[in-house]
Short mmCIF file of C-alpha atoms and ligand atoms in Angstrom, two decimals:
data_model
loop_
_atom_site.label_atom_id
_atom_site.label_comp_id
_atom_site.label_asym_id
_atom_site.label_seq_id
_atom_site.Cartn_x
_atom_site.Cartn_y
_atom_site.Cartn_z
CA UNK A 198 137.81 201.42 59.19
CA UNK A 199 140.82 199.01 59.04
CA UNK A 200 139.33 195.76 59.42
CA UNK A 201 142.00 194.65 62.08
CA UNK A 202 140.75 197.46 64.15
CA UNK A 203 137.40 196.94 63.75
CA UNK A 204 137.48 193.46 65.14
CA UNK A 205 139.49 194.67 67.94
CA UNK A 206 137.10 197.34 68.49
CA UNK A 207 133.88 195.15 68.23
CA UNK A 208 135.63 192.45 70.44
CA UNK A 209 136.15 195.18 73.11
CA UNK A 210 132.60 196.78 73.15
CA UNK A 211 130.59 193.84 72.39
CA UNK A 212 132.27 191.33 74.85
CA UNK A 213 135.28 192.52 76.99
CA UNK A 214 133.89 195.93 78.35
CA UNK A 215 130.37 194.66 79.46
CA UNK A 216 132.01 191.69 81.08
CA UNK A 217 134.75 193.74 82.88
CA UNK A 218 132.21 196.60 83.77
CA UNK A 219 129.49 193.77 85.00
CA UNK A 220 131.84 191.82 87.24
CA UNK A 221 132.13 192.36 90.73
CA UNK A 222 129.36 194.73 90.61
CA UNK A 223 130.98 196.85 88.33
CA UNK A 224 133.53 198.12 91.04
CA UNK A 225 135.82 199.87 88.83
CA UNK A 226 139.32 198.97 90.71
CA UNK A 227 138.37 195.18 91.30
CA UNK A 228 137.73 195.71 87.31
CA UNK A 229 141.06 197.23 86.71
CA UNK A 230 142.71 194.51 88.89
CA UNK A 231 141.40 191.87 86.86
CA UNK A 232 142.52 193.32 83.77
CA UNK A 233 146.00 194.10 84.77
CA UNK A 234 146.18 190.39 86.10
CA UNK A 235 145.02 189.09 82.58
CA UNK A 236 147.72 191.39 80.84
CA UNK A 237 150.21 190.45 83.28
CA UNK A 238 149.81 186.67 82.49
CA UNK A 239 149.96 187.55 78.67
CA UNK A 240 152.84 189.67 79.29
CA UNK A 241 154.87 186.42 80.65
CA UNK A 242 154.25 184.62 77.53
CA UNK A 243 156.71 186.39 74.91
CA UNK A 244 155.33 184.13 72.06
CA UNK A 245 151.85 184.95 72.66
CA UNK A 246 152.86 188.53 72.77
CA UNK A 247 155.00 188.58 69.65
CA UNK A 248 151.84 186.88 67.83
CA UNK A 249 149.30 189.28 69.16
CA UNK A 250 151.46 192.12 67.94
CA UNK A 251 152.21 190.68 64.44
CA UNK A 252 148.22 189.79 64.32
CA UNK A 253 146.22 192.67 66.09
CA UNK A 254 148.94 195.19 67.00
CA UNK A 255 148.79 198.55 65.07
CA UNK A 256 151.46 200.33 63.80
CA UNK A 257 152.20 203.88 64.82
CA UNK A 258 154.73 206.52 63.01
CA UNK A 259 157.86 206.76 64.82
CA UNK A 260 159.21 209.80 66.17
CA UNK A 261 162.12 210.98 68.27
CA UNK A 262 161.75 213.12 71.01
CA UNK A 263 164.41 213.85 73.99
CA UNK A 264 166.69 211.65 71.99
CA UNK A 265 164.27 208.63 72.64
CA UNK A 266 162.93 206.50 69.35
CA UNK A 267 159.52 206.31 70.01
CA UNK A 268 157.70 203.69 67.45
CA UNK A 269 154.34 205.60 67.84
CA UNK A 270 153.07 208.63 69.16
CA UNK A 271 150.66 207.14 71.68
CA UNK A 272 151.51 205.96 74.92
CA UNK A 273 149.77 204.82 78.15
CA UNK A 274 149.62 207.12 80.81
CA UNK A 275 151.12 206.66 84.35
CA UNK A 276 148.85 204.97 86.92
CA UNK A 277 147.62 202.03 84.56
CA UNK A 278 150.56 199.80 85.28
CA UNK A 279 152.30 201.29 88.64
CA UNK A 280 154.06 198.46 89.21
CA UNK A 281 155.15 197.29 85.86
CA UNK A 282 152.97 193.97 86.00
CA UNK A 283 152.20 193.88 82.71
CA UNK A 284 155.31 195.70 80.83
CA UNK A 285 155.59 193.52 77.94
CA UNK A 286 151.81 193.58 76.93
CA UNK A 287 151.67 197.20 76.21
CA UNK A 288 153.45 196.90 72.66
CA UNK A 289 150.72 194.22 71.41
CA UNK A 290 147.98 197.06 72.49
CA UNK A 291 149.01 199.58 69.90
CA UNK A 292 150.83 201.82 72.29
CA UNK A 293 154.65 203.50 71.45
CA UNK A 294 155.43 203.95 74.75
CA UNK A 295 153.96 203.24 78.33
CA UNK A 296 155.00 205.04 81.53
CA UNK A 297 154.83 202.46 84.37
CA UNK A 298 154.51 204.03 88.24
CA UNK A 299 153.92 206.37 89.88
CA UNK A 300 156.24 204.24 92.54
CA UNK A 301 157.57 205.71 95.73
CA UNK A 302 160.60 204.92 97.56
CA UNK A 303 158.68 202.89 100.19
CA UNK A 304 155.97 200.51 99.49
CA UNK A 305 152.49 201.76 100.68
CA UNK A 306 148.74 200.76 100.48
CA UNK A 307 147.19 203.77 99.10
CA UNK A 308 143.82 205.36 100.41
CA UNK A 309 141.04 203.28 101.83
CA UNK A 310 138.77 201.72 99.17
CA UNK A 311 136.54 202.53 97.40
CA UNK A 312 138.72 205.08 95.91
CA UNK A 313 138.04 204.88 92.25
CA UNK A 314 134.54 206.00 90.74
CA UNK A 315 133.20 205.55 87.27
CA UNK A 316 131.06 208.06 85.47
CA UNK A 317 129.79 206.60 82.70
CA UNK A 318 127.56 209.29 81.43
CA UNK A 319 130.22 211.71 81.85
CA UNK A 320 132.66 209.45 80.30
CA UNK A 321 134.94 210.16 83.27
CA UNK A 322 136.34 208.78 86.35
CA UNK A 323 137.36 209.85 89.97
CA UNK A 324 140.03 208.61 91.63
CA UNK A 325 141.86 208.89 94.84
CA UNK A 326 144.16 206.17 94.89
CA UNK A 327 146.87 207.70 96.85
CA UNK A 328 149.89 206.00 94.92
CA UNK A 329 149.39 202.53 96.26
CA UNK A 330 152.27 200.78 94.94
CA UNK A 331 154.86 198.01 95.76
CA UNK A 332 157.63 200.47 95.93
CA UNK A 333 160.39 201.43 93.55
CA UNK A 334 163.09 198.66 94.82
CA UNK A 335 160.33 195.85 93.70
CA UNK A 336 159.67 197.39 90.15
CA UNK A 337 163.63 197.55 89.86
CA UNK A 338 163.57 193.61 90.71
CA UNK A 339 160.29 192.90 88.36
CA UNK A 340 162.35 194.82 85.57
CA UNK A 341 165.48 193.26 86.21
CA UNK A 342 164.14 189.82 86.12
CA UNK A 343 162.44 190.75 82.78
CA UNK A 344 165.59 192.09 81.28
CA UNK A 345 164.07 195.43 80.87
CA UNK A 346 166.78 198.23 80.81
CA UNK A 347 167.37 201.54 79.32
CA UNK A 348 167.66 201.33 75.54
CA UNK A 349 167.66 197.88 75.14
CA UNK A 350 164.04 197.57 73.62
CA UNK A 351 163.24 194.78 76.61
CA UNK A 352 159.44 195.97 76.47
CA UNK A 353 159.28 196.53 72.70
CA UNK A 354 158.67 200.15 73.33
CA UNK A 355 160.39 202.61 75.59
CA UNK A 356 159.46 202.78 79.07
CA UNK A 357 158.78 205.66 81.19
CA UNK A 358 158.85 205.36 84.82
CA UNK A 359 156.85 208.09 87.04
CA UNK A 360 158.22 208.45 90.65
CA UNK A 361 156.41 210.41 93.43
CA UNK A 362 156.75 211.29 97.28
CA UNK A 363 156.11 208.45 99.87
CA UNK A 364 153.24 209.55 101.81
CA UNK A 365 154.56 209.54 105.18
CA UNK A 366 157.92 211.35 104.47
CA UNK A 367 157.09 215.03 105.00
CA UNK A 368 157.32 217.28 102.06
CA UNK A 369 160.20 219.10 103.68
CA UNK A 370 162.29 215.92 103.10
CA UNK A 371 160.96 215.40 99.82
CA UNK A 372 164.11 215.56 97.83
CA UNK A 373 165.96 212.41 99.67
CA UNK A 374 162.67 210.35 98.89
CA UNK A 375 162.35 211.06 95.12
CA UNK A 376 166.19 210.58 94.68
CA UNK A 377 165.90 207.25 96.54
CA UNK A 378 163.38 206.19 93.85
CA UNK A 379 165.44 207.66 90.94
CA UNK A 380 168.40 205.56 91.94
CA UNK A 381 166.47 202.45 91.62
CA UNK A 382 164.10 203.06 88.54
CA UNK A 383 167.01 204.98 86.24
CA UNK A 384 168.33 201.87 84.91
CA UNK A 385 165.11 200.77 83.45
CA UNK A 386 163.90 204.21 82.52
CA UNK A 387 163.95 205.78 79.01
CA UNK A 388 162.89 208.32 80.57
CA UNK A 389 162.16 209.39 84.09
CA UNK A 390 158.58 211.20 84.89
CA UNK A 391 158.84 213.53 87.99
CA UNK A 392 155.17 213.51 89.40
CA UNK A 393 154.59 216.56 91.15
CA UNK A 394 150.80 216.77 90.52
CA UNK A 395 148.70 213.93 91.93
CA UNK A 396 145.96 215.69 94.18
CA UNK A 397 146.02 212.30 96.31
CA UNK A 398 149.52 212.95 98.50
CA UNK A 399 148.92 215.67 101.08
CA UNK A 400 151.08 218.57 99.97
CA UNK A 401 152.63 217.08 96.81
CA UNK A 402 151.16 219.55 94.44
CA UNK A 403 153.07 222.18 96.74
CA UNK A 404 156.33 220.70 94.88
CA UNK A 405 154.91 222.80 91.79
CA UNK A 406 155.53 226.04 93.14
CA UNK A 407 158.81 227.84 91.63
CA UNK A 408 161.34 227.49 94.70
CA UNK A 409 160.67 224.06 96.07
CA UNK A 410 160.31 222.46 91.91
CA UNK A 411 163.68 224.26 91.30
CA UNK A 412 165.55 222.59 94.45
CA UNK A 413 163.72 219.15 93.59
CA UNK A 414 164.59 219.11 89.73
CA UNK A 415 168.06 220.55 89.99
CA UNK A 416 168.85 217.63 92.47
CA UNK A 417 167.49 215.19 90.29
CA UNK A 418 168.94 216.42 86.84
CA UNK A 419 172.23 216.12 88.76
CA UNK A 420 171.69 212.95 90.04
CA UNK A 421 170.73 211.43 86.49
CA UNK A 422 173.81 212.81 85.40
CA UNK A 423 172.45 212.54 81.53
CA UNK A 424 171.64 208.98 82.07
CA UNK A 425 168.12 209.26 81.36
CA UNK A 426 165.87 212.41 80.14
CA UNK A 427 163.56 213.72 83.11
CA UNK A 428 160.07 215.11 82.47
CA UNK A 429 157.51 216.94 84.83
CA UNK A 430 154.20 216.12 84.93
CA UNK A 431 151.51 219.09 85.91
CA UNK A 432 148.44 219.46 87.08
CA UNK A 433 145.80 221.16 84.87
CA UNK A 434 144.71 223.42 87.63
CA UNK A 435 147.64 225.69 87.56
CA UNK A 436 147.49 229.39 86.75
CA UNK A 437 149.18 230.77 83.92
CA UNK A 438 151.67 232.59 86.32
CA UNK A 439 152.20 229.12 88.26
CA UNK A 440 152.71 227.56 84.83
CA UNK A 441 155.22 230.31 84.11
CA UNK A 442 156.99 229.32 87.53
CA UNK A 443 157.17 225.73 86.35
CA UNK A 444 158.62 226.28 83.05
CA UNK A 445 161.16 228.57 84.60
CA UNK A 446 162.18 225.96 87.27
CA UNK A 447 161.67 223.21 84.21
CA UNK A 448 164.54 224.99 82.27
CA UNK A 449 166.80 226.75 85.03
CA UNK A 450 166.95 222.82 86.28
CA UNK A 451 167.52 221.31 82.74
CA UNK A 452 164.80 218.95 82.34
CA UNK A 453 164.08 217.54 79.04
CA UNK A 454 160.25 218.10 78.77
CA UNK A 455 156.88 218.08 80.40
CA UNK A 456 153.80 215.91 80.69
CA UNK A 457 150.54 217.83 80.98
CA UNK A 458 148.21 217.00 82.26
CA UNK A 459 147.41 215.00 85.39
CA UNK A 460 143.81 214.93 86.75
CA UNK A 461 141.91 217.88 87.73
CA UNK A 462 140.23 219.16 91.15
CA UNK A 463 137.54 220.82 89.10
CA UNK A 464 134.10 219.20 88.94
CA UNK A 465 133.00 221.20 85.63
CA UNK A 466 131.52 218.90 82.94
CA UNK A 467 129.91 216.27 85.03
CA UNK A 468 126.55 215.13 83.52
CA UNK A 469 123.86 216.20 86.07
CA UNK A 470 122.71 212.67 86.33
CA UNK A 471 126.21 212.02 87.92
CA UNK A 472 126.25 214.83 90.20
CA UNK A 473 126.04 212.86 93.35
CA UNK A 474 129.41 211.42 92.56
CA UNK A 475 130.79 215.06 92.14
CA UNK A 476 131.25 215.27 96.08
CA UNK A 477 133.77 212.20 96.15
CA UNK A 478 137.46 213.33 96.69
CA UNK A 479 139.93 212.79 94.35
CA UNK A 480 141.20 213.42 90.67
CA UNK A 481 138.61 213.74 87.81
CA UNK A 482 139.78 212.58 84.55
CA UNK A 483 138.46 211.87 81.07
CA UNK A 484 135.89 213.82 79.02
CA UNK A 485 135.25 216.81 81.47
CA UNK A 486 139.32 217.36 81.45
CA UNK A 487 139.56 217.45 77.68
CA UNK A 488 139.23 221.34 77.05
CA UNK A 489 141.44 222.22 80.17
CA UNK A 490 143.84 220.10 78.87
CA UNK A 491 144.13 221.22 75.58
CA UNK A 492 144.54 225.15 76.90
CA UNK A 493 147.16 223.85 79.37
CA UNK A 494 149.48 222.06 76.75
CA UNK A 495 148.32 225.10 74.04
CA UNK A 496 149.91 227.53 76.64
CA UNK A 497 152.98 225.41 77.41
CA UNK A 498 153.76 224.77 73.65
CA UNK A 499 153.59 228.32 73.10
CA UNK A 500 155.80 229.35 76.13
CA UNK A 501 158.61 226.86 76.00
CA UNK A 502 160.56 224.88 73.25
CA UNK A 503 160.67 221.81 75.63
CA UNK A 504 158.49 219.11 74.09
CA UNK A 505 155.08 218.21 75.91
CA UNK A 506 153.48 214.75 76.04
CA UNK A 507 149.96 215.52 75.98
CA UNK A 508 147.65 213.78 78.39
CA UNK A 509 144.01 214.76 79.70
CA UNK A 510 140.59 213.78 78.13
CA UNK A 511 142.01 212.06 74.84
CA UNK A 512 138.96 210.01 74.23
CA UNK A 513 138.75 209.61 70.53
CA UNK A 514 141.36 210.12 67.60
CA UNK A 515 140.40 213.53 66.95
CA UNK A 516 141.07 214.57 70.68
CA UNK A 517 144.69 213.34 69.75
CA UNK A 518 144.83 215.04 66.63
CA UNK A 519 144.14 218.02 68.56
CA UNK A 520 146.99 217.73 70.61
CA UNK A 521 148.98 216.83 67.79
CA UNK A 522 147.88 220.23 66.27
CA UNK A 523 149.05 222.22 69.15
CA UNK A 524 152.57 220.88 68.87
CA UNK A 525 152.81 217.96 71.52
CA UNK A 526 154.83 215.43 69.87
CA UNK A 527 153.36 212.36 71.82
CA UNK A 528 150.13 211.64 73.74
CA UNK A 529 149.17 209.17 76.22
CA UNK A 530 145.78 207.58 77.55
CA UNK A 531 144.35 206.47 80.59
CA UNK A 532 140.45 206.96 80.88
CA UNK A 533 140.01 206.88 77.05
CA UNK A 534 141.76 203.58 76.95
CA UNK A 535 139.35 202.56 79.76
CA UNK A 536 136.04 203.26 78.04
CA UNK A 537 137.29 202.87 74.44
CA UNK A 538 139.75 199.89 74.60
CA UNK A 539 142.50 198.92 72.26
CA UNK A 540 140.86 200.63 69.19
CA UNK A 541 141.69 203.94 70.71
CA UNK A 542 145.56 203.58 70.30
CA UNK A 543 144.86 201.70 67.09
CA UNK A 544 142.66 204.76 65.74
CA UNK A 545 145.36 207.04 66.90
CA UNK A 546 147.75 205.25 65.03
CA UNK A 547 145.93 205.09 61.66
CA UNK A 548 145.50 208.98 62.29
CA UNK A 549 148.99 209.27 62.29
CA UNK A 550 149.83 207.16 59.48
CA UNK A 551 147.20 209.08 57.38
CA UNK A 552 148.53 212.26 58.48
CA UNK A 553 152.14 212.22 59.64
C1 LIG B 739 142.96 205.63 88.41
C2 LIG B 739 144.19 206.32 87.95
C3 LIG B 739 144.92 206.45 88.78
C4 LIG B 739 146.12 207.38 88.52
N1 LIG B 739 147.30 207.32 88.86
C5 LIG B 739 148.34 208.15 88.58
C6 LIG B 739 149.35 207.92 89.00
O1 LIG B 739 150.00 206.71 89.71
N2 LIG B 739 150.61 208.83 88.40
C7 LIG B 739 150.46 209.68 87.57
O2 LIG B 739 151.16 210.51 87.05
N3 LIG B 739 148.72 209.91 86.95
C8 LIG B 739 148.40 208.92 87.19
N4 LIG B 739 147.08 209.37 86.88
C9 LIG B 739 146.44 210.13 85.94
C10 LIG B 739 146.65 209.72 84.73
O3 LIG B 739 147.71 209.29 84.06
C11 LIG B 739 146.33 211.18 83.81
O4 LIG B 739 147.25 211.98 83.48
C12 LIG B 739 145.22 211.63 83.84
O5 LIG B 739 144.01 210.63 84.23
C13 LIG B 739 144.58 212.34 82.44
O6 LIG B 739 144.13 211.58 81.40
P1 LIG B 739 142.80 210.47 80.81
O7 LIG B 739 141.78 211.81 81.11
O8 LIG B 739 143.34 210.39 79.86
O9 LIG B 739 142.73 209.97 82.43
C14 LIG B 739 146.04 208.46 87.44
C15 LIG B 739 144.49 208.54 86.79
C16 LIG B 739 143.48 207.55 87.17
C17 LIG B 739 142.16 207.52 86.59
#
């Protein structure tokens, strides 16, 4: 292994992860907040970010997808940095792009805590955050202050921004709610992800149904007016006929691509020792999702020419490789990054350099 990667890896596994997992009685959300807080401070020191990128950052292999030049093929998945607090830090951790959000038009607190559960033996998480976020307006202000605008490389890597529906807005009024978010984030987004697949906002996933999805996507594509490409993020729990409906709507509306997948409602693949947590409501991510996410990505690639960004249970470089082999040009990490740390993007970058 590259000595830089093994140093980062040993540091994360030996020191950072045990400290993070042990603190606050290991409550995963407090740990997450602590990590984002640290990265947010780091992100505000441009000199430090540049030095870290130079010393420890791993280089990916550049690729162009939907007209965007990505310096590497592994990105940060939505939900990790919802409010863009650590936006400049992600480039130094080996990511070739980062998806901020999901933000909603109105700021909202999300569900009651606890709302994230760690299933360590299963290498998984269950979360029912419910789009806790400071709102699209706040993200717009944060990115304006940092000078991060579409196409200007202000974050060192392309930035995607994920938008979703405000909880208190009825599903029937979802279009205007998404449009309000789109208007605020589009100046800053290299791409915009339309999240219709979180299991934690009541009724949200019904927006994946053909008719409703077509109406929503048409309105968003029209408003985007070619300024930034739009990607639709889908659930792993769709049947093949439902995926066909999504593809028809995505193609008709003229979106640029798909992101597959979000978390699952299934509880398959949880270790028997952790069955007591299987009853927690929310979306399951991590290793139990690996196979299903691959099936969905494979199906999509076989049935559309639109590019597919693969997410879901990518826990190792081999898992990323399987997604690339299926035809996904880009991958994203969430749970795998929590368990493995910055060594995972570094390993995936190393693999793409050996095997471009
Ligand atoms: C705590 C948590 C919060 C998440 N929040 C969002 C979100 O706001 N928007 C979104 O599109 N996906 C969100 N996700 C889903 C991830 O982006 C990803 O699609 C999913 O977890 C599968 O990938 P993984 O197995 O690598 O975690 C979240 C996942 C977790 C674990």
